[in-house]
């Protein structure tokens, strides 16, 4: 099975997870705290900053025709209002390298990490956030806009609300003296709940001395409703800047979306969860050119909330249920309400068994194909992730990559799934 030649078949990364040494970012600071909730610091990551050409050539050799990566705000604006021409040049080189190798660059402006100074100003709960983000966006678009055709402003704009509800669930479980069920943590990003809840007071003191505020409102902090509105405003402000400077660019954001399945009695709960995750963002994204759909698994809910994974289900390293059908369900669900183009900006599986990754890709892409046959406006699929990388608080323990990396010498070893993914290109 192959897609049409204009359909984008690619892989995705995020700057902090692959580049290494993102020293001016909030995450770098948190990773190095004494009372950190991170399993290990990102360090050199997989040194994609210096190996991008090799990585892009591996994608091209495997047949991929697109690469989604993020530009790191903390590199571009390491101090407030101080912009780095050298770092812009780095990303200009990455874009040029993509094109020279026949890959369409799809750029994300914000993928979880922010500059440390921005957090000291109140981060993603501060009223100034949209203007700060728009200023950074302006700088990037002025320099790189003419080279780009597709820009995602914010990765998983709904992540803060998902984390807030995960924390609530976790606290309730603790209070009920229940052991936190491992398979209950289906928020789509590596979080160490126990570490996060432990040492909270000491961590607050350390945060105060590091950021000048007792609570660091990073992008993956539990978000308030007000903070959620601020993130939506930041997206709209960036979108306006992009349209002003580079009107040819297609602009959108991405959302973390579960295939929420109501079990008997769970219909109202499922509808509420879908509204929190997706529907309530419709006013924000209705004028976007595309929506980035990011899906990893399903969640089944009854009237009390999310159920554990089914008995005997195959689980990934993240303890998510192996369920590639979820992508098709989510694409069909969002297409009911969102009229624009859909791009699968992330979909993937953490596993040490690469044949299961191939099976996952096969299942997911069969679903995408069925959606296309039914006329859904899907224009690309980006697998998460190109490389085994830094899975946030869970460090390097999760292997999502189409390419393995020996971090002692940064040697790349493409897995069979990389060429398998490339074989779908039309
Ligand atoms: C995020 C990635 C993350 C992946 C796997 C997504 O939610 O965008 O940064 O690595 O999930 O957890």
Short mmCIF file of C-alpha atoms and ligand atoms in Angstrom, two decimals:
data_model
loop_
_atom_site.label_atom_id
_atom_site.label_comp_id
_atom_site.label_asym_id
_atom_site.label_seq_id
_atom_site.Cartn_x
_atom_site.Cartn_y
_atom_site.Cartn_z
CA UNK A 1 0.00 0.00 0.00
CA UNK A 2 1.35 3.41 -0.96
CA UNK A 3 0.08 6.95 -0.49
CA UNK A 4 -0.15 9.54 -3.26
CA UNK A 5 3.18 11.23 -3.97
CA UNK A 6 2.08 14.56 -2.43
CA UNK A 7 1.14 12.87 0.88
CA UNK A 8 3.82 13.58 3.49
CA UNK A 9 5.39 10.50 5.05
CA UNK A 10 7.85 11.56 7.70
CA UNK A 11 9.23 11.32 11.20
CA UNK A 12 9.08 13.83 14.05
CA UNK A 13 11.43 15.07 16.75
CA UNK A 14 11.48 17.91 19.30
CA UNK A 15 14.58 20.06 19.83
CA UNK A 16 15.11 19.41 23.55
CA UNK A 17 14.63 15.67 23.17
CA UNK A 18 17.30 15.21 20.52
CA UNK A 19 19.64 18.20 20.16
CA UNK A 20 21.48 18.18 23.50
CA UNK A 21 22.75 20.96 25.76
CA UNK A 22 19.66 23.14 25.76
CA UNK A 23 21.21 25.06 28.62
CA UNK A 24 19.04 28.18 28.69
CA UNK A 25 15.78 26.27 28.92
CA UNK A 26 13.46 25.67 31.85
CA UNK A 27 13.77 21.90 31.48
CA UNK A 28 17.56 21.98 31.64
CA UNK A 29 17.26 23.86 34.94
CA UNK A 30 14.68 21.43 36.33
CA UNK A 31 16.65 18.39 35.24
CA UNK A 32 19.61 19.62 37.29
CA UNK A 33 17.69 20.35 40.50
CA UNK A 34 18.55 18.41 43.63
CA UNK A 35 14.85 17.61 44.09
CA UNK A 36 14.22 16.87 40.46
CA UNK A 37 11.38 14.72 39.18
CA UNK A 38 13.50 13.75 36.16
CA UNK A 39 15.03 10.31 36.00
CA UNK A 40 18.18 11.76 34.43
CA UNK A 41 19.25 14.98 32.71
CA UNK A 42 19.06 15.37 28.93
CA UNK A 43 22.80 16.16 28.61
CA UNK A 44 24.03 15.73 25.05
CA UNK A 45 20.77 13.98 24.15
CA UNK A 46 21.46 12.28 20.82
CA UNK A 47 23.49 15.25 19.62
CA UNK A 48 21.14 15.90 16.72
CA UNK A 49 22.41 19.48 16.85
CA UNK A 50 25.64 18.23 15.26
CA UNK A 51 24.30 15.08 13.55
CA UNK A 52 21.27 16.56 11.79
CA UNK A 53 22.72 16.06 8.33
CA UNK A 54 23.39 12.38 8.94
CA UNK A 55 19.88 11.95 10.40
CA UNK A 56 18.22 13.73 7.48
CA UNK A 57 20.16 11.61 4.99
CA UNK A 58 19.03 8.43 6.76
CA UNK A 59 15.40 9.55 6.41
CA UNK A 60 15.86 10.35 2.75
CA UNK A 61 17.60 7.02 2.07
CA UNK A 62 14.67 5.19 3.67
CA UNK A 63 12.21 6.95 1.35
CA UNK A 64 10.67 9.53 3.72
CA UNK A 65 9.67 12.84 2.13
CA UNK A 66 9.13 15.06 5.19
CA UNK A 67 10.67 15.89 8.56
CA UNK A 68 8.90 17.55 11.49
CA UNK A 69 11.24 19.19 14.00
CA UNK A 70 11.03 22.04 16.46
CA UNK A 71 12.91 25.30 16.79
CA UNK A 72 14.15 25.91 20.31
CA UNK A 73 12.98 29.23 21.76
CA UNK A 74 15.63 29.08 24.51
CA UNK A 75 18.35 28.97 21.85
CA UNK A 76 16.87 31.72 19.68
CA UNK A 77 16.14 34.07 22.62
CA UNK A 78 18.41 32.93 25.48
CA UNK A 79 17.74 36.15 27.38
CA UNK A 80 14.68 38.31 27.02
CA UNK A 81 14.99 40.46 23.88
CA UNK A 82 18.41 39.03 23.03
CA UNK A 83 18.10 37.09 19.78
CA UNK A 84 20.77 34.79 18.41
CA UNK A 85 21.55 35.08 14.72
CA UNK A 86 23.88 32.12 15.04
CA UNK A 87 21.08 29.85 16.25
CA UNK A 88 18.75 31.05 13.49
CA UNK A 89 21.51 30.12 11.07
CA UNK A 90 21.60 26.63 12.57
CA UNK A 91 17.91 26.10 11.81
CA UNK A 92 18.32 27.67 8.37
CA UNK A 93 20.96 24.99 7.76
CA UNK A 94 18.61 22.24 8.93
CA UNK A 95 15.88 23.51 6.58
CA UNK A 96 18.32 23.75 3.68
CA UNK A 97 19.56 20.22 4.38
CA UNK A 98 15.97 18.88 4.37
CA UNK A 99 15.29 20.44 1.00
CA UNK A 100 18.59 19.29 -0.50
CA UNK A 101 17.58 15.75 0.46
CA UNK A 102 14.04 15.95 -0.84
CA UNK A 103 12.35 16.32 2.57
CA UNK A 104 9.62 18.86 3.29
CA UNK A 105 10.46 20.67 6.56
CA UNK A 106 7.51 21.02 8.94
CA UNK A 107 8.47 23.27 11.81
CA UNK A 108 7.05 23.51 15.32
CA UNK A 109 7.78 26.78 17.16
CA UNK A 110 7.18 25.49 20.68
CA UNK A 111 7.54 21.89 21.82
CA UNK A 112 7.23 21.94 25.64
CA UNK A 113 10.49 23.73 26.50
CA UNK A 114 10.68 27.49 27.09
CA UNK A 115 13.51 29.87 27.97
CA UNK A 116 14.28 29.99 31.68
CA UNK A 117 13.71 33.79 31.77
CA UNK A 118 10.19 33.28 30.48
CA UNK A 119 9.34 31.01 33.44
CA UNK A 120 10.77 33.56 35.87
CA UNK A 121 8.21 36.02 34.46
CA UNK A 122 5.34 33.67 35.33
CA UNK A 123 5.59 31.30 32.38
CA UNK A 124 2.43 29.92 30.80
CA UNK A 125 0.13 31.36 33.46
CA UNK A 126 1.29 34.97 32.90
CA UNK A 127 -0.69 37.53 30.94
CA UNK A 128 2.49 38.55 29.09
CA UNK A 129 3.03 35.08 27.62
CA UNK A 130 1.18 35.60 24.29
CA UNK A 131 3.14 38.79 23.53
CA UNK A 132 6.45 37.15 24.45
CA UNK A 133 5.69 34.15 22.27
CA UNK A 134 4.57 36.39 19.39
CA UNK A 135 7.82 38.37 19.61
CA UNK A 136 9.89 35.19 19.29
CA UNK A 137 7.64 34.01 16.45
CA UNK A 138 8.15 37.31 14.61
CA UNK A 139 11.92 36.95 14.81
CA UNK A 140 11.87 33.38 13.52
CA UNK A 141 9.41 34.08 10.72
CA UNK A 142 11.26 37.17 9.55
CA UNK A 143 14.39 35.08 9.18
CA UNK A 144 13.01 31.71 8.07
CA UNK A 145 9.41 32.27 6.95
CA UNK A 146 10.22 32.43 3.24
CA UNK A 147 11.74 28.92 3.45
CA UNK A 148 8.73 27.28 5.11
CA UNK A 149 5.32 26.10 3.98
CA UNK A 150 3.89 24.55 7.16
CA UNK A 151 4.31 25.83 10.71
CA UNK A 152 2.85 24.38 13.89
CA UNK A 153 2.81 27.09 16.56
CA UNK A 154 2.43 25.03 19.74
CA UNK A 155 2.83 21.31 20.30
CA UNK A 156 -0.02 19.75 22.25
CA UNK A 157 -1.64 22.97 23.34
CA UNK A 158 -3.91 20.88 25.58
CA UNK A 159 -1.10 19.13 27.49
CA UNK A 160 -1.30 21.37 30.59
CA UNK A 161 -4.98 20.57 31.12
CA UNK A 162 -4.34 16.86 30.61
CA UNK A 163 -1.59 16.97 33.21
CA UNK A 164 -3.84 18.88 35.62
CA UNK A 165 -6.46 16.17 35.36
CA UNK A 166 -3.85 13.41 35.66
CA UNK A 167 -2.55 15.02 38.88
CA UNK A 168 -6.08 15.26 40.25
CA UNK A 169 -6.67 11.62 39.50
CA UNK A 170 -3.39 10.67 41.14
CA UNK A 171 -4.15 12.70 44.27
CA UNK A 172 -7.58 11.11 44.57
CA UNK A 173 -6.04 7.67 44.30
CA UNK A 174 -3.47 8.51 46.96
CA UNK A 175 -6.16 9.80 49.26
CA UNK A 176 -8.14 6.64 48.81
CA UNK A 177 -4.93 4.83 49.79
CA UNK A 178 -4.98 3.00 46.53
CA UNK A 179 -1.75 2.21 44.82
CA UNK A 180 -1.53 4.29 41.66
CA UNK A 181 -2.31 1.90 38.84
CA UNK A 182 0.56 1.98 36.37
CA UNK A 183 -1.68 1.62 33.37
CA UNK A 184 -3.85 4.55 34.44
CA UNK A 185 -1.31 7.12 33.33
CA UNK A 186 -2.32 7.58 29.75
CA UNK A 187 -1.31 11.23 29.45
CA UNK A 188 0.74 11.27 26.25
CA UNK A 189 4.10 12.17 27.65
CA UNK A 190 6.61 10.65 30.06
CA UNK A 191 5.76 11.77 33.60
CA UNK A 192 7.09 10.42 36.90
CA UNK A 193 4.08 11.01 39.12
CA UNK A 194 5.60 9.62 42.30
CA UNK A 195 8.75 11.68 41.98
CA UNK A 196 6.69 14.75 41.20
CA UNK A 197 4.58 14.39 44.33
CA UNK A 198 7.49 13.58 46.63
CA UNK A 199 9.63 16.31 48.16
CA UNK A 200 7.22 19.00 47.07
CA UNK A 201 8.23 21.53 49.71
CA UNK A 202 11.94 21.16 49.18
CA UNK A 203 11.41 21.34 45.44
CA UNK A 204 9.42 24.57 45.86
CA UNK A 205 12.28 26.17 47.80
CA UNK A 206 14.73 25.12 45.13
CA UNK A 207 12.43 26.37 42.38
CA UNK A 208 12.25 29.73 44.16
CA UNK A 209 16.00 30.10 44.16
CA UNK A 210 16.33 28.91 40.56
CA UNK A 211 13.48 30.76 38.89
CA UNK A 212 12.63 33.44 41.45
CA UNK A 213 9.17 31.94 41.89
CA UNK A 214 8.05 28.98 44.08
CA UNK A 215 6.06 27.42 41.26
CA UNK A 216 7.55 27.12 37.80
CA UNK A 217 4.70 27.41 35.32
CA UNK A 218 6.32 25.44 32.53
CA UNK A 219 4.39 24.21 29.54
CA UNK A 220 3.88 20.81 31.16
CA UNK A 221 2.82 22.15 34.57
CA UNK A 222 -0.79 21.47 35.53
CA UNK A 223 -2.65 24.29 33.78
CA UNK A 224 -5.47 26.41 35.20
CA UNK A 225 -8.39 27.44 33.01
CA UNK A 226 -6.90 30.90 32.85
CA UNK A 227 -3.55 29.48 31.76
CA UNK A 228 -5.32 27.43 29.12
CA UNK A 229 -6.87 30.62 27.75
CA UNK A 230 -3.41 32.21 27.72
CA UNK A 231 -2.00 29.34 25.66
CA UNK A 232 -4.89 29.77 23.19
CA UNK A 233 -4.15 33.50 22.99
CA UNK A 234 -0.47 32.77 22.40
CA UNK A 235 -1.41 30.55 19.48
CA UNK A 236 -3.66 33.21 17.97
CA UNK A 237 -1.03 35.92 18.43
CA UNK A 238 1.62 33.77 16.74
CA UNK A 239 -0.80 32.87 13.94
CA UNK A 240 -1.44 36.56 13.26
CA UNK A 241 2.31 37.24 13.08
CA UNK A 242 2.88 34.29 10.72
CA UNK A 243 0.08 35.44 8.42
CA UNK A 244 1.40 38.97 8.39
CA UNK A 245 5.01 38.02 7.61
CA UNK A 246 4.62 34.82 5.61
CA UNK A 247 1.06 34.62 4.23
CA UNK A 248 1.98 31.59 2.10
CA UNK A 249 2.58 29.48 5.25
CA UNK A 250 -0.08 27.02 6.43
CA UNK A 251 -0.47 27.45 10.16
CA UNK A 252 -1.97 25.33 12.93
CA UNK A 253 -1.26 23.81 16.33
CA UNK A 254 -1.24 20.23 17.53
CA UNK A 255 -3.35 18.51 20.17
CA UNK A 256 -2.77 15.37 22.20
CA UNK A 257 -5.87 13.30 21.47
CA UNK A 258 -6.94 9.98 22.94
CA UNK A 259 -9.42 7.70 21.30
CA UNK A 260 -11.92 8.07 24.15
CA UNK A 261 -14.26 5.11 24.19
CA UNK A 262 -17.36 5.16 26.38
CA UNK A 263 -18.12 1.89 28.14
CA UNK A 264 -21.75 1.32 29.21
CA UNK A 265 -22.68 4.18 31.54
CA UNK A 266 -19.63 6.24 30.54
CA UNK A 267 -21.21 8.24 27.71
CA UNK A 268 -21.50 11.54 29.59
CA UNK A 269 -18.02 11.19 31.01
CA UNK A 270 -16.55 10.41 27.59
CA UNK A 271 -18.28 13.46 26.09
CA UNK A 272 -16.85 15.67 28.84
CA UNK A 273 -13.34 14.28 28.42
CA UNK A 274 -13.51 14.82 24.64
CA UNK A 275 -14.69 18.35 25.17
CA UNK A 276 -11.77 19.08 27.55
CA UNK A 277 -9.32 17.48 25.15
CA UNK A 278 -10.66 18.73 21.83
CA UNK A 279 -14.01 20.48 21.41
CA UNK A 280 -13.33 23.42 23.66
CA UNK A 281 -10.33 24.35 21.45
CA UNK A 282 -12.54 24.72 18.37
CA UNK A 283 -13.07 28.50 18.76
CA UNK A 284 -9.27 28.89 18.96
CA UNK A 285 -8.42 26.75 15.94
CA UNK A 286 -11.40 27.35 13.66
CA UNK A 287 -9.42 29.77 11.47
CA UNK A 288 -6.31 27.58 11.33
CA UNK A 289 -5.22 25.99 8.07
CA UNK A 290 -4.58 22.61 9.62
CA UNK A 291 -4.79 20.68 12.87
CA UNK A 292 -1.89 18.51 14.02
CA UNK A 293 -3.35 15.27 15.39
CA UNK A 294 -1.22 13.43 17.96
CA UNK A 295 -2.40 10.08 19.15
CA UNK A 296 -0.79 7.13 20.92
CA UNK A 297 -3.57 4.97 22.32
CA UNK A 298 -7.20 4.78 23.44
CA UNK A 299 -8.75 5.37 26.82
CA UNK A 300 -11.90 3.58 27.92
CA UNK A 301 -14.10 5.39 30.39
CA UNK A 302 -17.07 4.52 32.53
CA UNK A 303 -19.07 6.90 34.72
CA UNK A 304 -16.17 7.18 37.19
CA UNK A 305 -13.48 7.94 34.66
CA UNK A 306 -10.64 6.13 32.94
CA UNK A 307 -10.54 2.36 33.25
CA UNK A 308 -7.37 0.29 33.53
CA UNK A 309 -6.15 -1.28 30.31
CA UNK A 310 -8.06 -4.49 29.47
CA UNK A 311 -6.88 -7.71 31.07
CA UNK A 312 -4.19 -9.34 28.90
CA UNK A 313 -3.77 -6.33 26.61
CA UNK A 314 -0.36 -5.83 25.03
CA UNK A 315 1.31 -2.85 26.72
CA UNK A 316 4.09 -0.63 25.40
CA UNK A 317 7.08 0.50 27.48
CA UNK A 318 4.95 3.50 28.51
CA UNK A 319 2.28 1.09 29.79
CA UNK A 320 -0.09 2.28 27.09
CA UNK A 321 -2.27 -0.28 25.40
CA UNK A 322 -0.96 -1.27 21.95
CA UNK A 323 -3.88 0.01 19.94
CA UNK A 324 -3.01 1.45 16.50
CA UNK A 325 -6.72 1.61 15.54
CA UNK A 326 -7.00 4.64 17.82
CA UNK A 327 -5.57 6.96 15.17
CA UNK A 328 -8.35 6.30 12.67
CA UNK A 329 -10.99 6.80 15.36
CA UNK A 330 -9.48 10.12 16.41
CA UNK A 331 -9.12 11.38 12.82
CA UNK A 332 -12.78 10.62 12.16
CA UNK A 333 -13.83 12.26 15.42
CA UNK A 334 -11.98 15.54 14.83
CA UNK A 335 -13.05 15.73 11.17
CA UNK A 336 -16.66 15.94 12.33
CA UNK A 337 -16.00 19.39 13.80
CA UNK A 338 -12.77 20.75 12.36
CA UNK A 339 -13.19 21.80 8.72
CA UNK A 340 -9.49 22.30 7.83
CA UNK A 341 -6.73 19.99 6.78
CA UNK A 342 -5.48 17.28 9.15
CA UNK A 343 -1.85 16.28 9.57
CA UNK A 344 -0.88 13.42 11.84
CA UNK A 345 2.00 15.18 13.55
CA UNK A 346 2.72 12.35 16.03
CA UNK A 347 1.83 8.68 16.39
CA UNK A 348 4.10 5.97 17.65
CA UNK A 349 5.07 3.38 20.22
CA UNK A 350 7.82 2.88 22.79
CA UNK A 351 9.07 -0.68 22.40
CA UNK A 352 12.29 -2.66 22.29
CA UNK A 353 10.72 -4.99 19.72
CA UNK A 354 10.91 -3.20 16.39
CA UNK A 355 8.60 -5.71 14.72
CA UNK A 356 5.82 -4.38 16.98
CA UNK A 357 6.62 -0.85 15.75
CA UNK A 358 6.16 -2.08 12.18
CA UNK A 359 2.87 -3.71 13.15
CA UNK A 360 1.80 -0.47 14.82
CA UNK A 361 2.67 1.57 11.71
CA UNK A 362 0.83 -0.93 9.53
CA UNK A 363 -2.31 -0.72 11.67
CA UNK A 364 -2.22 3.05 11.96
CA UNK A 365 -1.59 3.70 8.27
CA UNK A 366 -4.33 1.28 7.21
CA UNK A 367 -6.67 3.49 9.24
CA UNK A 368 -5.33 6.67 7.63
CA UNK A 369 -5.85 5.10 4.20
CA UNK A 370 -9.49 4.26 5.01
CA UNK A 371 -10.06 7.84 6.15
CA UNK A 372 -8.59 9.16 2.88
CA UNK A 373 -10.85 6.83 0.88
CA UNK A 374 -13.77 8.39 2.72
CA UNK A 375 -12.58 11.85 1.71
CA UNK A 376 -11.03 13.10 4.97
CA UNK A 377 -8.56 15.91 4.18
CA UNK A 378 -5.43 14.30 5.66
CA UNK A 379 -2.18 15.48 4.11
CA UNK A 380 0.57 13.76 6.07
CA UNK A 381 1.70 11.26 8.70
CA UNK A 382 4.70 11.86 10.97
CA UNK A 383 5.86 8.98 13.09
CA UNK A 384 7.08 9.67 16.60
CA UNK A 385 9.98 9.46 16.70
CA UNK A 386 12.90 9.58 14.30
CA UNK A 387 15.41 8.68 17.03
CA UNK A 388 15.43 6.98 20.40
CA UNK A 389 15.49 10.13 22.51
CA UNK A 390 15.00 11.94 25.82
CA UNK A 391 11.48 11.04 26.93
CA UNK A 392 11.14 13.96 29.38
CA UNK A 393 10.94 12.87 33.00
CA UNK A 394 11.43 9.25 31.99
CA UNK A 395 14.81 10.04 30.44
CA UNK A 396 16.31 7.64 27.92
CA UNK A 397 14.47 4.56 29.13
CA UNK A 398 11.73 4.72 26.49
CA UNK A 399 12.65 3.75 22.95
CA UNK A 400 10.25 5.39 20.48
CA UNK A 401 12.77 5.68 17.64
CA UNK A 402 12.96 4.45 14.07
CA UNK A 403 16.70 4.82 14.61
CA UNK A 404 18.62 3.57 17.66
CA UNK A 405 21.50 5.64 19.02
CA UNK A 406 24.49 4.47 21.02
CA UNK A 407 24.87 7.53 23.23
CA UNK A 408 28.44 6.65 24.22
CA UNK A 409 29.62 7.59 20.72
CA UNK A 410 26.39 8.88 19.11
CA UNK A 411 26.41 6.14 16.49
CA UNK A 412 23.13 5.72 14.61
CA UNK A 413 21.60 2.33 13.76
CA UNK A 414 18.45 2.54 11.66
CA UNK A 415 15.85 -0.03 12.65
CA UNK A 416 13.93 -1.99 9.97
CA UNK A 417 10.84 0.09 10.81
CA UNK A 418 12.49 3.16 9.23
CA UNK A 419 12.55 1.61 5.75
CA UNK A 420 9.18 0.04 6.42
CA UNK A 421 7.69 3.48 7.00
CA UNK A 422 9.44 4.78 3.87
CA UNK A 423 7.89 2.00 1.79
CA UNK A 424 4.50 3.75 2.11
CA UNK A 425 5.65 6.79 0.18
CA UNK A 426 3.96 7.19 -3.18
C1 LIG B 1 5.05 14.60 22.91
C2 LIG B 1 6.46 14.08 22.72
C3 LIG B 1 6.65 12.83 23.56
C4 LIG B 1 5.67 11.79 23.06
C5 LIG B 1 5.79 10.43 23.73
C6 LIG B 1 4.00 13.52 22.88
O1 LIG B 1 3.01 13.84 23.77
O2 LIG B 1 4.77 15.61 21.97
O3 LIG B 1 7.36 15.09 23.07
O4 LIG B 1 7.95 12.36 23.54
O5 LIG B 1 4.36 12.26 23.26
O6 LIG B 1 5.42 10.47 25.06
#
